[in-house]
CSV table of C-alpha atoms in Angstrom, one decimal:
chain,number,residue,atom,x,y,z
H,1,MET,CA,-20.9,29.9,-28.5
H,2,GLU,CA,-23.1,27.2,-27.0
H,3,LYS,CA,-21.0,24.4,-28.4
H,4,TYR,CA,-17.9,26.1,-26.9
H,5,ARG,CA,-19.4,26.3,-23.4
H,6,LYS,CA,-20.6,22.6,-23.7
H,7,SER,CA,-17.1,21.6,-24.8
H,8,ILE,CA,-15.5,23.4,-21.8
H,9,LEU,CA,-18.0,21.8,-19.4
H,10,GLU,CA,-17.2,18.3,-20.8
H,11,TYR,CA,-13.5,19.0,-20.6
H,12,ASN,CA,-13.8,20.0,-17.0
H,13,ASP,CA,-15.9,16.9,-16.2
H,14,VAL,CA,-13.3,14.6,-17.8
H,15,ARG,CA,-10.5,16.5,-16.0
H,16,GLU,CA,-12.2,16.2,-12.6
H,17,VAL,CA,-12.8,12.4,-13.1
H,18,ALA,CA,-9.1,11.9,-14.1
H,19,ASP,CA,-8.0,13.9,-11.0
H,20,PHE,CA,-10.2,11.9,-8.7
H,21,ALA,CA,-9.0,8.6,-10.2
H,22,LYS,CA,-5.4,9.8,-9.8
H,23,GLU,CA,-6.0,10.6,-6.1
H,24,GLU,CA,-7.8,7.3,-5.5
H,25,GLY,CA,-4.9,5.4,-7.1
H,26,ARG,CA,-2.3,7.3,-5.1
H,27,ALA,CA,-4.2,6.6,-1.8
H,28,GLU,CA,-4.5,2.9,-2.7
H,29,GLY,CA,-0.8,2.8,-3.6
H,30,LEU,CA,0.2,4.3,-0.3
H,31,GLU,CA,-1.9,1.8,1.6
H,32,VAL,CA,-0.4,-1.1,-0.3
H,33,GLY,CA,3.1,0.3,0.2
H,34,ARG,CA,2.6,0.7,3.9
H,35,ALA,CA,1.3,-2.8,4.3
H,36,GLU,CA,4.3,-4.2,2.3
H,37,GLY,CA,6.7,-2.1,4.3
H,38,LEU,CA,5.2,-3.3,7.6
H,39,GLU,CA,5.4,-6.9,6.4
H,40,LYS,CA,9.1,-6.5,5.5
H,41,GLY,CA,9.8,-4.8,8.8
H,42,ILE,CA,8.2,-7.7,10.8
H,43,GLU,CA,10.2,-10.1,8.7
H,44,THR,CA,13.4,-8.2,9.5
H,45,ILE,CA,12.6,-8.3,13.2
H,46,ALA,CA,12.0,-12.0,13.1
H,47,HIS,CA,15.2,-12.6,11.2
H,48,ASN,CA,17.1,-10.6,13.8
H,49,CYS,CA,15.5,-12.5,16.6
H,50,LEU,CA,16.6,-15.8,14.9
H,51,LYS,CA,20.1,-14.5,14.6
H,52,LYS,CA,20.1,-13.7,18.4
H,53,GLY,CA,18.9,-17.3,19.1
H,54,LEU,CA,15.4,-16.6,20.4
H,55,PRO,CA,13.1,-19.5,20.4
H,56,ILE,CA,10.7,-19.7,17.4
H,57,GLU,CA,7.7,-19.7,19.7
H,58,THR,CA,8.8,-16.4,21.2
H,59,ILE,CA,9.4,-14.9,17.8
H,60,GLN,CA,5.9,-16.1,16.7
H,61,GLU,CA,4.4,-14.3,19.8
H,62,ILE,CA,6.3,-11.1,19.1
H,63,THR,CA,5.7,-10.9,15.4
H,64,GLY,CA,2.5,-12.7,14.8
H,65,LEU,CA,4.2,-14.7,12.0
H,66,THR,CA,3.5,-18.4,11.5
H,67,ILE,CA,6.2,-21.0,12.3
H,68,GLU,CA,6.5,-21.7,8.6
H,69,GLN,CA,7.0,-18.1,7.8
H,70,ILE,CA,9.7,-17.8,10.5
H,71,ASN,CA,11.4,-21.0,9.3
H,72,ALA,CA,11.5,-19.6,5.8
H,73,LEU,CA,13.6,-16.7,7.0
H,74,LYS,CA,16.4,-19.0,8.2
């Protein structure tokens, strides 16, 4: 009976660690996804500004992108 109880405790410990790791991974994935989405959104805005003929310096001020990043969107 003692071995059974110990086995159950060990199983619960492993399960809790796995659940915690899964939640940490999910949180990290969401953070990375948001950052990538924001970056793509800013690039889309810069690209649209270029299509409208805004000066690169203005686009740089609006988006925070470098001139090289903006030129790469052309």
